[in-house]
Amino acid sequence: MNKNKNNKTIWNVRIKKNTSTAFQKIGSSIEIDKKLYKEDIVGSIAHVEMLFRQKIISFKIKNKIIYGLNKIEKEIVKKKFEYNKKYEDIHINIENRLFELIGDEAGYIHTARSRNDQVITDFKMWLRSATIKINKNLDNTVNIILKIAEKNVKTIMPGFTHLKNAQAVSFAHYLLAYVEMFKRDKQRFINNLESLSENPLGAAALTGTSFNIDRNFTTKKLGFKKPTNNSIDTVSDRDFVLDFLYSVSVCSLHISRIAEEFIIWNSDAFNLINLSDGVVTGSSIMPQKKNPDLLEYLRGKSGTSFGNLFSMLTILKGLPLSYFKDLQDDKEIVFKSNETLINCVLILNEILKNFKPNKKKMLELANIGYITATDLADYLVKNHAMSFRKAYQVTALIVNYAEKKKKKLDELNINELNKIEPKLTNDVLKIFDLEYSVRSKKSYGGTSFDNIKKMITKHKKN
Ligand code: ARG
């Protein structure tokens, strides 16, 4: 029997008029939450199995509902399912179709549940798989970076502070900094799986239910770890959404930092890297141009992620318990953030596979800016019994002298150095060698070649 021949919605028993057509169109979320169809069906199947085990519905009804739900899933997969805005969201669209397929017995599916607990059950399951997918993409990023790092252990470049040449580093060390960032991102996403592991199903509208349900059964069946503790909090809580949006924001922020760095390095002024033609765009008027648009896209998109986080924070601010329509927007926000991040990671991976360090230019730049000055100060402390502050002063005088003479530090001879610090011997001259400088940074986490090699091996293991 088709319950729905008058095209009425489920609550048109008490509410005599159809909802404003404008609101039906605008307030309907089906175009967005239809993404949750799989989770909705899996959740409903677990729910009716539980209802049957608890003797709340019969074996026959359970089977009929599951048959109908499986059929609906096939229709959706084959794109034969007709979504209708009138039925507001994915839950009512599916329930409605169930009535069409199996008749009145479909009416048992919503026993002991509400869309309030249903939607977050679906959403948490969806977020679980989205989180895992993001991390798989980030694994690719990490592996690509590690490969480039392996080839560049001995590529020397200046490390910067304030974007001024600071000290010599290995390019691989620089790259491994990005690996650390992405590994932290991954960990942040993994941490979120904890709050995503609490099963909301059974909280019903806000109070729980008088039916003798078994929340542990659906918890196990749907891959959660435990049921949530408080029914009111359960249907009001969107902290897990904030956690996701925050994690996406931090990851986008990291991507934007790399993007900006690559934009600077790719500029004609720096010229430290070359982007291959696959990841640049041309200009409509300047025939010579090869622009880093993809990097600029990555830099810009972090704004979208932060905006989404702020939208959700604003929706939740001051919202009383428990469910309100305001919350419905959570899905659109999350889906957008998720899609944007996945796209950004894909593009970043493309770029990483399509650039080359300009090793010659890196070394040239490292020879500018007296970047071995700190090495000299350290040498004075170690070899001439000076305090670091004293050694700093002596070194600053030597740099001043070199600057005045328009010489690099390694172009100074021992006589010139002795004019400022008579204790110095020829031995000091090795200090101005960039490779010597990099090799000497052996403290744990430092840029020495040995450290880097060990770090790469460590990263490759986990
Ligand atoms: N589509 C709704 C949402 O995502 C489902 C929950 C509706 N609950 C309600 N009481 N109107 O928020």
Tab-separated table of C-alpha atoms and ligand atoms in Angstrom:
chain	number	residue	atom	x	y	z
A	1	MET	CA	0.000	0.000	0.000
A	2	ASN	CA	1.328	3.361	-0.916
A	3	LYS	CA	0.920	5.510	2.160
A	4	ASN	CA	2.047	8.468	0.315
A	5	LYS	CA	-0.334	8.740	-2.565
A	6	ASN	CA	-1.379	12.243	-1.570
A	7	ASN	CA	2.227	13.305	-1.582
A	8	LYS	CA	1.897	14.274	2.058
A	9	THR	CA	4.796	14.519	4.382
A	10	ILE	CA	5.044	12.409	7.546
A	11	TRP	CA	3.747	15.025	9.979
A	12	ASN	CA	0.757	16.082	7.850
A	13	VAL	CA	-1.601	14.541	10.384
A	14	ARG	CA	-1.606	17.328	12.896
A	15	ILE	CA	-0.203	20.044	10.707
A	16	LYS	CA	-3.055	20.580	8.276
A	17	LYS	CA	-1.439	22.919	5.847
A	18	ASN	CA	1.559	22.203	3.683
A	19	THR	CA	4.702	23.950	4.851
A	20	SER	CA	5.352	27.208	3.063
A	21	THR	CA	6.554	26.278	-0.386
A	22	ALA	CA	9.361	28.790	-0.142
A	23	PHE	CA	10.614	27.122	3.033
A	24	GLN	CA	10.169	23.651	1.571
A	25	LYS	CA	12.550	24.701	-1.161
A	26	ILE	CA	14.975	26.689	0.900
A	27	GLY	CA	14.877	24.773	4.183
A	28	SER	CA	15.179	21.365	2.551
A	29	SER	CA	18.589	19.830	3.043
A	30	ILE	CA	18.199	16.821	0.786
A	31	GLU	CA	20.567	18.157	-1.867
A	32	ILE	CA	23.249	18.248	0.818
A	33	ASP	CA	22.543	15.378	3.193
A	34	LYS	CA	21.850	12.834	0.464
A	35	LYS	CA	25.573	12.188	0.839
A	36	LEU	CA	24.626	10.351	4.044
A	37	TYR	CA	22.409	7.751	2.344
A	38	LYS	CA	24.739	4.829	2.954
A	39	GLU	CA	25.212	5.600	6.634
A	40	ASP	CA	21.484	6.248	7.012
A	41	ILE	CA	20.624	2.843	5.597
A	42	VAL	CA	23.299	1.000	7.594
A	43	GLY	CA	22.137	2.825	10.729
A	44	SER	CA	18.494	1.945	10.087
A	45	ILE	CA	19.313	-1.709	9.479
A	46	ALA	CA	21.225	-1.916	12.775
A	47	HIS	CA	18.345	-0.144	14.487
A	48	VAL	CA	15.655	-2.544	13.265
A	49	GLU	CA	17.841	-5.567	14.001
A	50	MET	CA	18.136	-4.281	17.540
A	51	LEU	CA	14.371	-3.662	17.742
A	52	PHE	CA	13.789	-7.266	16.687
A	53	ARG	CA	16.324	-8.719	19.160
A	54	GLN	CA	14.663	-6.734	21.912
A	55	LYS	CA	11.281	-8.106	20.826
A	56	ILE	CA	10.023	-4.630	19.972
A	57	ILE	CA	9.233	-5.584	16.360
A	58	SER	CA	8.560	-8.961	14.776
A	59	PHE	CA	10.926	-11.035	12.674
A	60	LYS	CA	8.701	-10.522	9.647
A	61	ILE	CA	8.598	-6.761	9.954
A	62	LYS	CA	12.343	-6.553	10.539
A	63	ASN	CA	12.996	-8.578	7.386
A	64	LYS	CA	10.554	-6.574	5.347
A	65	ILE	CA	12.142	-3.308	6.417
A	66	ILE	CA	15.651	-4.566	5.729
A	67	TYR	CA	14.541	-5.834	2.312
A	68	GLY	CA	13.094	-2.401	1.555
A	69	LEU	CA	16.168	-0.572	2.765
A	70	ASN	CA	18.483	-2.716	0.653
A	71	LYS	CA	16.294	-2.078	-2.344
A	72	ILE	CA	16.451	1.661	-1.698
A	73	GLU	CA	20.226	1.504	-1.485
A	74	LYS	CA	20.366	-0.212	-4.876
A	75	GLU	CA	18.048	2.416	-6.344
A	76	ILE	CA	20.258	5.176	-5.012
A	77	VAL	CA	23.442	3.546	-6.291
A	78	LYS	CA	21.865	3.069	-9.727
A	79	LYS	CA	20.676	6.676	-9.633
A	80	LYS	CA	17.077	5.530	-9.892
A	81	PHE	CA	16.023	7.015	-6.581
A	82	GLU	CA	13.963	10.171	-6.793
A	83	TYR	CA	14.927	12.637	-4.123
A	84	ASN	CA	12.128	15.000	-3.270
A	85	LYS	CA	12.684	18.363	-1.621
A	86	LYS	CA	9.258	18.112	-0.096
A	87	TYR	CA	10.585	15.366	2.156
A	88	GLU	CA	13.160	17.682	3.564
A	89	ASP	CA	16.115	15.447	4.227
A	90	ILE	CA	17.665	12.073	3.539
A	91	HIS	CA	15.940	10.437	6.497
A	92	ILE	CA	12.406	11.304	5.438
A	93	ASN	CA	13.154	10.672	1.773
A	94	ILE	CA	14.239	7.135	2.618
A	95	GLU	CA	11.402	6.514	5.061
A	96	ASN	CA	8.924	7.734	2.503
A	97	ARG	CA	10.271	5.446	-0.168
A	98	LEU	CA	10.132	2.581	2.322
A	99	PHE	CA	6.401	3.173	2.685
A	100	GLU	CA	6.053	3.082	-1.083
A	101	LEU	CA	7.993	-0.176	-1.312
A	102	ILE	CA	6.727	-2.208	1.647
A	103	GLY	CA	3.604	-0.420	2.781
A	104	ASP	CA	2.395	0.339	6.287
A	105	GLU	CA	4.941	-1.843	8.041
A	106	ALA	CA	7.521	0.787	7.171
A	107	GLY	CA	5.925	2.692	10.016
A	108	TYR	CA	7.793	0.524	12.523
A	109	ILE	CA	11.229	1.741	11.476
A	110	HIS	CA	11.083	4.923	13.493
A	111	THR	CA	10.176	3.192	16.761
A	112	ALA	CA	12.428	4.404	19.594
A	113	ARG	CA	14.406	6.865	17.552
A	114	SER	CA	14.201	10.412	16.295
A	115	ARG	CA	15.862	12.136	13.399
A	116	ASN	CA	17.801	13.973	16.088
A	117	ASP	CA	19.797	10.916	17.094
A	118	GLN	CA	19.564	9.391	13.618
A	119	VAL	CA	21.252	12.286	11.862
A	120	ILE	CA	24.259	12.462	14.158
A	121	THR	CA	24.687	8.709	14.045
A	122	ASP	CA	24.895	8.966	10.253
A	123	PHE	CA	27.082	12.018	10.433
A	124	LYS	CA	29.566	10.540	12.904
A	125	MET	CA	29.925	7.442	10.737
A	126	TRP	CA	30.428	9.604	7.675
A	127	LEU	CA	33.044	11.698	9.455
A	128	ARG	CA	34.851	8.561	10.534
A	129	SER	CA	35.419	7.467	6.953
A	130	ALA	CA	36.134	11.009	5.760
A	131	THR	CA	38.802	11.280	8.458
A	132	ILE	CA	40.414	8.041	7.351
A	133	LYS	CA	40.363	9.161	3.697
A	134	ILE	CA	41.994	12.478	4.543
A	135	ASN	CA	44.739	10.669	6.404
A	136	LYS	CA	45.363	8.371	3.444
A	137	ASN	CA	45.834	11.429	1.246
A	138	LEU	CA	48.161	12.948	3.815
A	139	ASP	CA	50.139	9.687	3.828
A	140	ASN	CA	50.780	10.274	0.132
A	141	THR	CA	51.955	13.790	0.863
A	142	VAL	CA	54.353	12.549	3.535
A	143	ASN	CA	55.733	9.815	1.280
A	144	ILE	CA	56.282	12.215	-1.605
A	145	ILE	CA	58.096	14.670	0.642
A	146	LEU	CA	60.263	11.900	2.103
A	147	LYS	CA	61.343	10.875	-1.393
A	148	ILE	CA	62.390	14.419	-2.228
A	149	ALA	CA	64.150	14.734	1.127
A	150	GLU	CA	66.143	11.552	0.471
A	151	LYS	CA	67.521	13.086	-2.699
A	152	ASN	CA	68.405	16.372	-1.030
A	153	VAL	CA	70.180	15.520	2.194
A	154	LYS	CA	73.266	17.404	1.017
A	155	THR	CA	71.467	20.240	-0.741
A	156	ILE	CA	72.471	23.327	1.200
A	157	MET	CA	70.303	26.397	1.431
A	158	PRO	CA	69.902	29.290	3.834
A	159	GLY	CA	67.382	28.806	6.603
A	160	PHE	CA	65.496	32.032	7.235
A	161	THR	CA	64.176	33.937	10.183
A	162	HIS	CA	62.186	37.077	9.376
A	163	LEU	CA	62.781	35.980	5.769
A	164	LYS	CA	66.405	37.093	6.173
A	165	ASN	CA	69.150	34.559	5.675
A	166	ALA	CA	69.842	33.070	9.083
A	167	GLN	CA	71.864	29.844	9.180
A	168	ALA	CA	72.771	27.131	6.718
A	169	VAL	CA	70.426	24.152	6.566
A	170	SER	CA	69.918	21.098	4.427
A	171	PHE	CA	66.959	21.376	2.055
A	172	ALA	CA	65.939	17.903	3.261
A	173	HIS	CA	65.743	19.226	6.807
A	174	TYR	CA	63.453	21.969	5.597
A	175	LEU	CA	61.270	19.395	3.858
A	176	LEU	CA	61.158	17.232	6.966
A	177	ALA	CA	59.662	20.183	8.832
A	178	TYR	CA	56.656	19.816	6.520
A	179	VAL	CA	56.552	16.105	7.287
A	180	GLU	CA	56.288	16.934	10.987
A	181	MET	CA	53.419	19.324	10.269
A	182	PHE	CA	51.461	16.778	8.259
A	183	LYS	CA	52.102	14.056	10.786
A	184	ARG	CA	50.675	16.304	13.482
A	185	ASP	CA	47.668	16.908	11.247
A	186	LYS	CA	47.208	13.186	10.875
A	187	GLN	CA	47.424	12.704	14.622
A	188	ARG	CA	44.871	15.462	15.155
A	189	PHE	CA	42.468	13.663	12.839
A	190	ILE	CA	43.171	10.352	14.573
A	191	ASN	CA	42.450	11.936	17.970
A	192	ASN	CA	39.047	12.969	16.655
A	193	LEU	CA	38.142	9.347	16.115
A	194	GLU	CA	37.744	9.111	19.893
A	195	SER	CA	34.699	11.386	20.112
A	196	LEU	CA	33.420	9.912	16.864
A	197	SER	CA	33.408	6.523	18.555
A	198	GLU	CA	30.464	7.322	20.854
A	199	ASN	CA	27.152	6.078	19.535
A	200	PRO	CA	24.318	8.646	19.616
A	201	LEU	CA	21.604	6.216	18.504
A	202	GLY	CA	19.029	5.677	21.220
A	203	ALA	CA	19.083	9.231	22.568
A	204	ALA	CA	15.896	9.643	20.497
A	205	ALA	CA	14.554	13.215	20.382
A	206	LEU	CA	16.271	14.292	23.620
A	207	THR	CA	15.176	12.109	26.531
A	208	GLY	CA	16.070	8.572	25.527
A	209	THR	CA	13.128	6.187	25.146
A	210	SER	CA	10.743	4.067	27.171
A	211	PHE	CA	11.346	1.131	24.836
A	212	ASN	CA	13.702	-1.530	26.099
A	213	ILE	CA	16.394	-0.808	23.498
A	214	ASP	CA	19.937	-2.195	23.526
A	215	ARG	CA	22.322	0.620	22.725
A	216	ASN	CA	25.306	-1.677	23.107
A	217	PHE	CA	24.048	-3.778	20.217
A	218	THR	CA	23.857	-0.850	17.764
A	219	THR	CA	27.151	0.433	19.144
A	220	LYS	CA	28.895	-2.782	18.166
A	221	LYS	CA	27.028	-3.224	14.922
A	222	LEU	CA	27.873	0.296	13.701
A	223	GLY	CA	31.521	0.217	14.749
A	224	PHE	CA	31.230	2.607	17.684
A	225	LYS	CA	32.990	1.955	20.993
A	226	LYS	CA	30.330	2.947	23.496
A	227	PRO	CA	26.960	4.660	23.689
A	228	THR	CA	26.893	8.357	24.594
A	229	ASN	CA	26.100	9.099	28.254
A	230	ASN	CA	23.471	11.813	28.204
A	231	SER	CA	20.589	11.946	25.759
A	232	ILE	CA	20.181	15.722	25.927
A	233	ASP	CA	23.874	16.371	25.332
A	234	THR	CA	23.899	13.761	22.587
A	235	VAL	CA	21.413	15.516	20.344
A	236	SER	CA	22.818	18.983	21.099
A	237	ASP	CA	26.495	18.157	20.789
A	238	ARG	CA	28.398	19.213	17.695
A	239	ASP	CA	31.851	19.323	19.295
A	240	PHE	CA	32.895	16.508	17.003
A	241	VAL	CA	32.009	18.771	14.075
A	242	LEU	CA	34.139	21.572	15.504
A	243	ASP	CA	37.012	19.141	16.043
A	244	PHE	CA	36.856	18.116	12.419
A	245	LEU	CA	36.601	21.687	11.127
A	246	TYR	CA	39.466	22.773	13.353
A	247	SER	CA	41.635	19.890	12.186
A	248	VAL	CA	40.837	20.751	8.582
A	249	SER	CA	41.678	24.389	9.303
A	250	VAL	CA	45.067	23.595	10.794
A	251	CYS	CA	45.899	21.282	7.928
A	252	SER	CA	44.833	23.948	5.393
A	253	LEU	CA	46.897	26.451	7.288
A	254	HIS	CA	49.942	24.211	6.952
A	255	ILE	CA	49.254	23.831	3.252
A	256	SER	CA	48.957	27.602	2.914
A	257	ARG	CA	52.325	28.077	4.610
A	258	ILE	CA	54.024	25.684	2.233
A	259	ALA	CA	52.212	27.269	-0.687
A	260	GLU	CA	53.382	30.722	0.320
A	261	GLU	CA	56.924	29.490	0.820
A	262	PHE	CA	56.941	27.881	-2.610
A	263	ILE	CA	55.501	31.056	-4.148
A	264	ILE	CA	58.367	33.032	-2.641
A	265	TRP	CA	60.980	30.491	-3.692
A	266	ASN	CA	59.513	30.309	-7.186
A	267	SER	CA	59.611	34.105	-7.583
A	268	ASP	CA	62.186	35.552	-9.960
A	269	ALA	CA	63.782	37.326	-7.012
A	270	PHE	CA	64.482	34.100	-5.090
A	271	ASN	CA	64.528	31.511	-7.867
A	272	LEU	CA	65.166	28.651	-5.435
A	273	ILE	CA	62.767	26.215	-7.081
A	274	ASN	CA	61.429	25.562	-10.563
A	275	LEU	CA	57.837	24.484	-11.082
A	276	SER	CA	57.297	22.251	-14.097
A	277	ASP	CA	54.890	23.333	-16.810
A	278	GLY	CA	52.205	20.980	-15.491
A	279	VAL	CA	51.696	23.100	-12.406
A	280	VAL	CA	51.884	26.655	-13.732
A	281	THR	CA	49.484	28.796	-15.729
A	282	GLY	CA	50.000	31.442	-18.377
A	283	SER	CA	49.013	35.065	-18.559
A	284	SER	CA	46.427	36.348	-21.043
A	285	ILE	CA	48.590	39.311	-21.988
A	286	MET	CA	52.183	38.624	-20.962
A	287	PRO	CA	53.463	35.821	-23.178
A	288	GLN	CA	56.519	35.138	-21.052
A	289	LYS	CA	54.643	34.395	-17.822
A	290	LYS	CA	54.499	31.112	-15.932
A	291	ASN	CA	52.435	31.791	-12.856
A	292	PRO	CA	52.122	29.675	-9.707
A	293	ASP	CA	48.297	29.813	-9.690
A	294	LEU	CA	47.957	26.386	-8.131
A	295	LEU	CA	49.990	27.458	-5.144
A	296	GLU	CA	47.953	30.625	-4.851
A	297	TYR	CA	44.797	28.494	-4.926
A	298	LEU	CA	46.148	26.490	-1.997
A	299	ARG	CA	47.096	29.606	-0.078
A	300	GLY	CA	43.654	31.119	-0.630
A	301	LYS	CA	41.613	28.065	0.244
A	302	SER	CA	42.683	28.107	3.877
A	303	GLY	CA	40.360	31.118	4.153
A	304	THR	CA	37.399	28.918	3.211
A	305	SER	CA	38.312	26.382	5.902
A	306	PHE	CA	38.676	28.999	8.624
A	307	GLY	CA	35.380	30.566	7.532
A	308	ASN	CA	33.646	27.215	7.857
A	309	LEU	CA	35.036	26.704	11.360
A	310	PHE	CA	33.799	30.146	12.331
A	311	SER	CA	30.370	29.522	10.819
A	312	MET	CA	29.936	26.462	13.001
A	313	LEU	CA	31.235	28.174	16.130
A	314	THR	CA	28.772	30.988	15.510
A	315	ILE	CA	25.857	28.614	14.961
A	316	LEU	CA	26.582	26.885	18.262
A	317	LYS	CA	27.253	30.007	20.305
A	318	GLY	CA	24.408	30.611	22.738
A	319	LEU	CA	22.248	27.858	21.252
A	320	PRO	CA	20.172	26.358	24.058
A	321	LEU	CA	19.899	22.584	24.403
A	322	SER	CA	18.807	20.499	22.602
A	323	TYR	CA	17.992	20.179	18.888
A	324	PHE	CA	17.312	23.206	16.709
A	325	LYS	CA	17.077	23.626	12.968
A	326	ASP	CA	20.161	25.837	13.185
A	327	LEU	CA	22.168	22.646	13.525
A	328	GLN	CA	21.179	21.365	10.104
A	329	ASP	CA	23.833	23.532	8.470
A	330	ASP	CA	26.590	21.481	10.078
A	331	LYS	CA	26.617	19.067	7.170
A	332	GLU	CA	26.923	21.597	4.370
A	333	ILE	CA	29.807	23.210	6.244
A	334	VAL	CA	31.605	19.937	6.888
A	335	PHE	CA	31.115	18.587	3.364
A	336	LYS	CA	32.538	21.793	1.917
A	337	SER	CA	35.518	21.792	4.248
A	338	ASN	CA	36.193	18.149	3.565
A	339	GLU	CA	35.999	18.526	-0.206
A	340	THR	CA	38.170	21.603	-0.191
A	341	LEU	CA	40.834	19.913	1.898
A	342	ILE	CA	40.861	16.763	-0.217
A	343	ASN	CA	41.255	18.919	-3.347
A	344	CYS	CA	44.023	20.944	-1.740
A	345	VAL	CA	45.963	17.860	-0.683
A	346	LEU	CA	45.635	16.426	-4.191
A	347	ILE	CA	46.931	19.630	-5.728
A	348	LEU	CA	49.730	19.908	-3.199
A	349	ASN	CA	50.805	16.354	-4.017
A	350	GLU	CA	50.850	17.230	-7.715
A	351	ILE	CA	53.006	20.255	-7.057
A	352	LEU	CA	55.405	18.305	-4.869
A	353	LYS	CA	55.889	15.817	-7.687
A	354	ASN	CA	56.425	18.627	-10.174
A	355	PHE	CA	59.066	20.926	-8.842
A	356	LYS	CA	62.838	20.874	-8.712
A	357	PRO	CA	65.089	22.637	-6.264
A	358	ASN	CA	67.508	25.005	-7.917
A	359	LYS	CA	70.506	23.678	-5.966
A	360	LYS	CA	72.991	26.103	-7.451
A	361	LYS	CA	70.853	29.101	-6.531
A	362	MET	CA	70.231	27.726	-3.045
A	363	LEU	CA	73.962	27.523	-2.422
A	364	GLU	CA	74.557	30.977	-3.900
A	365	LEU	CA	71.948	32.464	-1.618
A	366	ALA	CA	73.416	30.631	1.370
A	367	ASN	CA	76.679	32.474	0.644
A	368	ILE	CA	74.992	35.795	1.222
A	369	GLY	CA	74.222	37.317	4.600
A	370	TYR	CA	77.113	36.046	6.757
A	371	ILE	CA	75.112	32.976	7.699
A	372	THR	CA	78.076	31.277	9.425
A	373	ALA	CA	78.344	34.090	11.976
A	374	THR	CA	76.640	32.038	14.694
A	375	ASP	CA	79.061	29.188	13.957
A	376	LEU	CA	81.930	31.582	14.572
A	377	ALA	CA	80.452	32.727	17.892
A	378	ASP	CA	80.004	29.080	18.955
A	379	TYR	CA	83.626	28.387	17.933
A	380	LEU	CA	84.888	31.219	20.117
A	381	VAL	CA	82.961	29.876	23.103
A	382	LYS	CA	84.296	26.370	22.582
A	383	ASN	CA	87.899	27.183	21.721
A	384	HIS	CA	88.743	30.460	23.415
A	385	ALA	CA	86.941	30.252	26.736
A	386	MET	CA	84.562	33.101	26.057
A	387	SER	CA	80.999	33.521	27.273
A	388	PHE	CA	78.478	33.381	24.456
A	389	ARG	CA	77.661	37.076	24.872
A	390	LYS	CA	81.339	38.017	24.562
A	391	ALA	CA	81.723	35.749	21.535
A	392	TYR	CA	78.603	37.336	20.007
A	393	GLN	CA	80.201	40.806	20.316
A	394	VAL	CA	83.504	39.715	18.761
A	395	THR	CA	81.640	38.031	15.896
A	396	ALA	CA	79.482	41.110	15.304
A	397	LEU	CA	82.668	43.196	14.993
A	398	ILE	CA	84.074	40.708	12.489
A	399	VAL	CA	80.839	40.854	10.458
A	400	ASN	CA	80.957	44.664	10.539
A	401	TYR	CA	84.518	44.541	9.265
A	402	ALA	CA	83.628	42.114	6.468
A	403	GLU	CA	80.679	44.260	5.461
A	404	LYS	CA	82.853	47.369	5.315
A	405	LYS	CA	85.421	45.564	3.186
A	406	LYS	CA	82.642	44.105	1.003
A	407	LYS	CA	83.938	40.607	1.704
A	408	LYS	CA	82.267	37.363	2.673
A	409	LEU	CA	83.363	35.799	5.982
A	410	ASP	CA	85.282	33.053	4.162
A	411	GLU	CA	87.184	35.706	2.199
A	412	LEU	CA	88.748	37.154	5.333
A	413	ASN	CA	92.318	36.043	6.079
A	414	ILE	CA	93.715	35.290	9.501
A	415	ASN	CA	95.527	38.632	9.752
A	416	GLU	CA	92.296	40.522	9.250
A	417	LEU	CA	90.546	38.347	11.826
A	418	ASN	CA	93.411	38.818	14.311
A	419	LYS	CA	92.985	42.590	14.125
A	420	ILE	CA	89.671	42.066	15.885
A	421	GLU	CA	90.454	38.954	17.898
A	422	PRO	CA	94.169	38.215	18.344
A	423	LYS	CA	93.520	34.775	19.851
A	424	LEU	CA	92.216	33.373	16.574
A	425	THR	CA	94.362	30.889	14.641
A	426	ASN	CA	94.104	29.414	11.135
A	427	ASP	CA	91.937	26.672	12.569
A	428	VAL	CA	88.987	29.097	12.634
A	429	LEU	CA	88.778	29.305	8.831
A	430	LYS	CA	87.014	25.937	8.524
A	431	ILE	CA	84.072	27.470	10.383
A	432	PHE	CA	83.053	29.483	7.343
A	433	ASP	CA	82.448	26.402	5.253
A	434	LEU	CA	78.687	25.903	4.794
A	435	GLU	CA	78.839	22.128	4.697
A	436	TYR	CA	80.914	22.121	7.899
A	437	SER	CA	78.280	24.342	9.459
A	438	VAL	CA	75.391	22.035	8.524
A	439	ARG	CA	77.276	18.903	9.580
A	440	SER	CA	77.986	20.413	12.991
A	441	LYS	CA	74.296	20.746	13.981
A	442	LYS	CA	74.232	17.329	15.565
A	443	SER	CA	71.881	18.085	18.463
A	444	TYR	CA	68.758	15.925	18.334
A	445	GLY	CA	66.388	17.401	15.750
A	446	GLY	CA	69.137	19.520	14.189
A	447	THR	CA	70.049	19.787	10.528
A	448	SER	CA	73.222	17.615	10.421
A	449	PHE	CA	73.257	15.177	7.505
A	450	ASP	CA	73.470	12.237	9.909
A	451	ASN	CA	70.429	13.389	11.836
A	452	ILE	CA	68.453	13.859	8.643
A	453	LYS	CA	69.257	10.392	7.363
A	454	LYS	CA	68.167	8.868	10.676
A	455	MET	CA	64.999	10.949	10.668
A	456	ILE	CA	64.087	9.849	7.145
A	457	THR	CA	64.515	6.205	8.172
A	458	LYS	CA	62.396	6.814	11.257
A	459	HIS	CA	59.613	8.485	9.274
A	460	LYS	CA	59.620	5.709	6.718
A	461	LYS	CA	59.028	3.140	9.461
A	462	ASN	CA	55.857	4.747	10.763
B	1	ARG	N1	17.822	17.243	8.649
B	1	ARG	C1	17.842	17.464	10.052
B	1	ARG	C2	19.227	17.960	10.446
B	1	ARG	O1	20.152	17.641	9.801
B	1	ARG	C3	17.576	16.198	10.804
B	1	ARG	C4	17.093	16.391	12.207
B	1	ARG	C5	15.743	16.980	12.178
B	1	ARG	N2	15.147	17.033	13.450
B	1	ARG	C6	14.110	17.825	13.730
B	1	ARG	N3	13.686	17.811	14.927
B	1	ARG	N4	13.591	18.639	12.823
B	1	ARG	O2	19.416	18.676	11.391
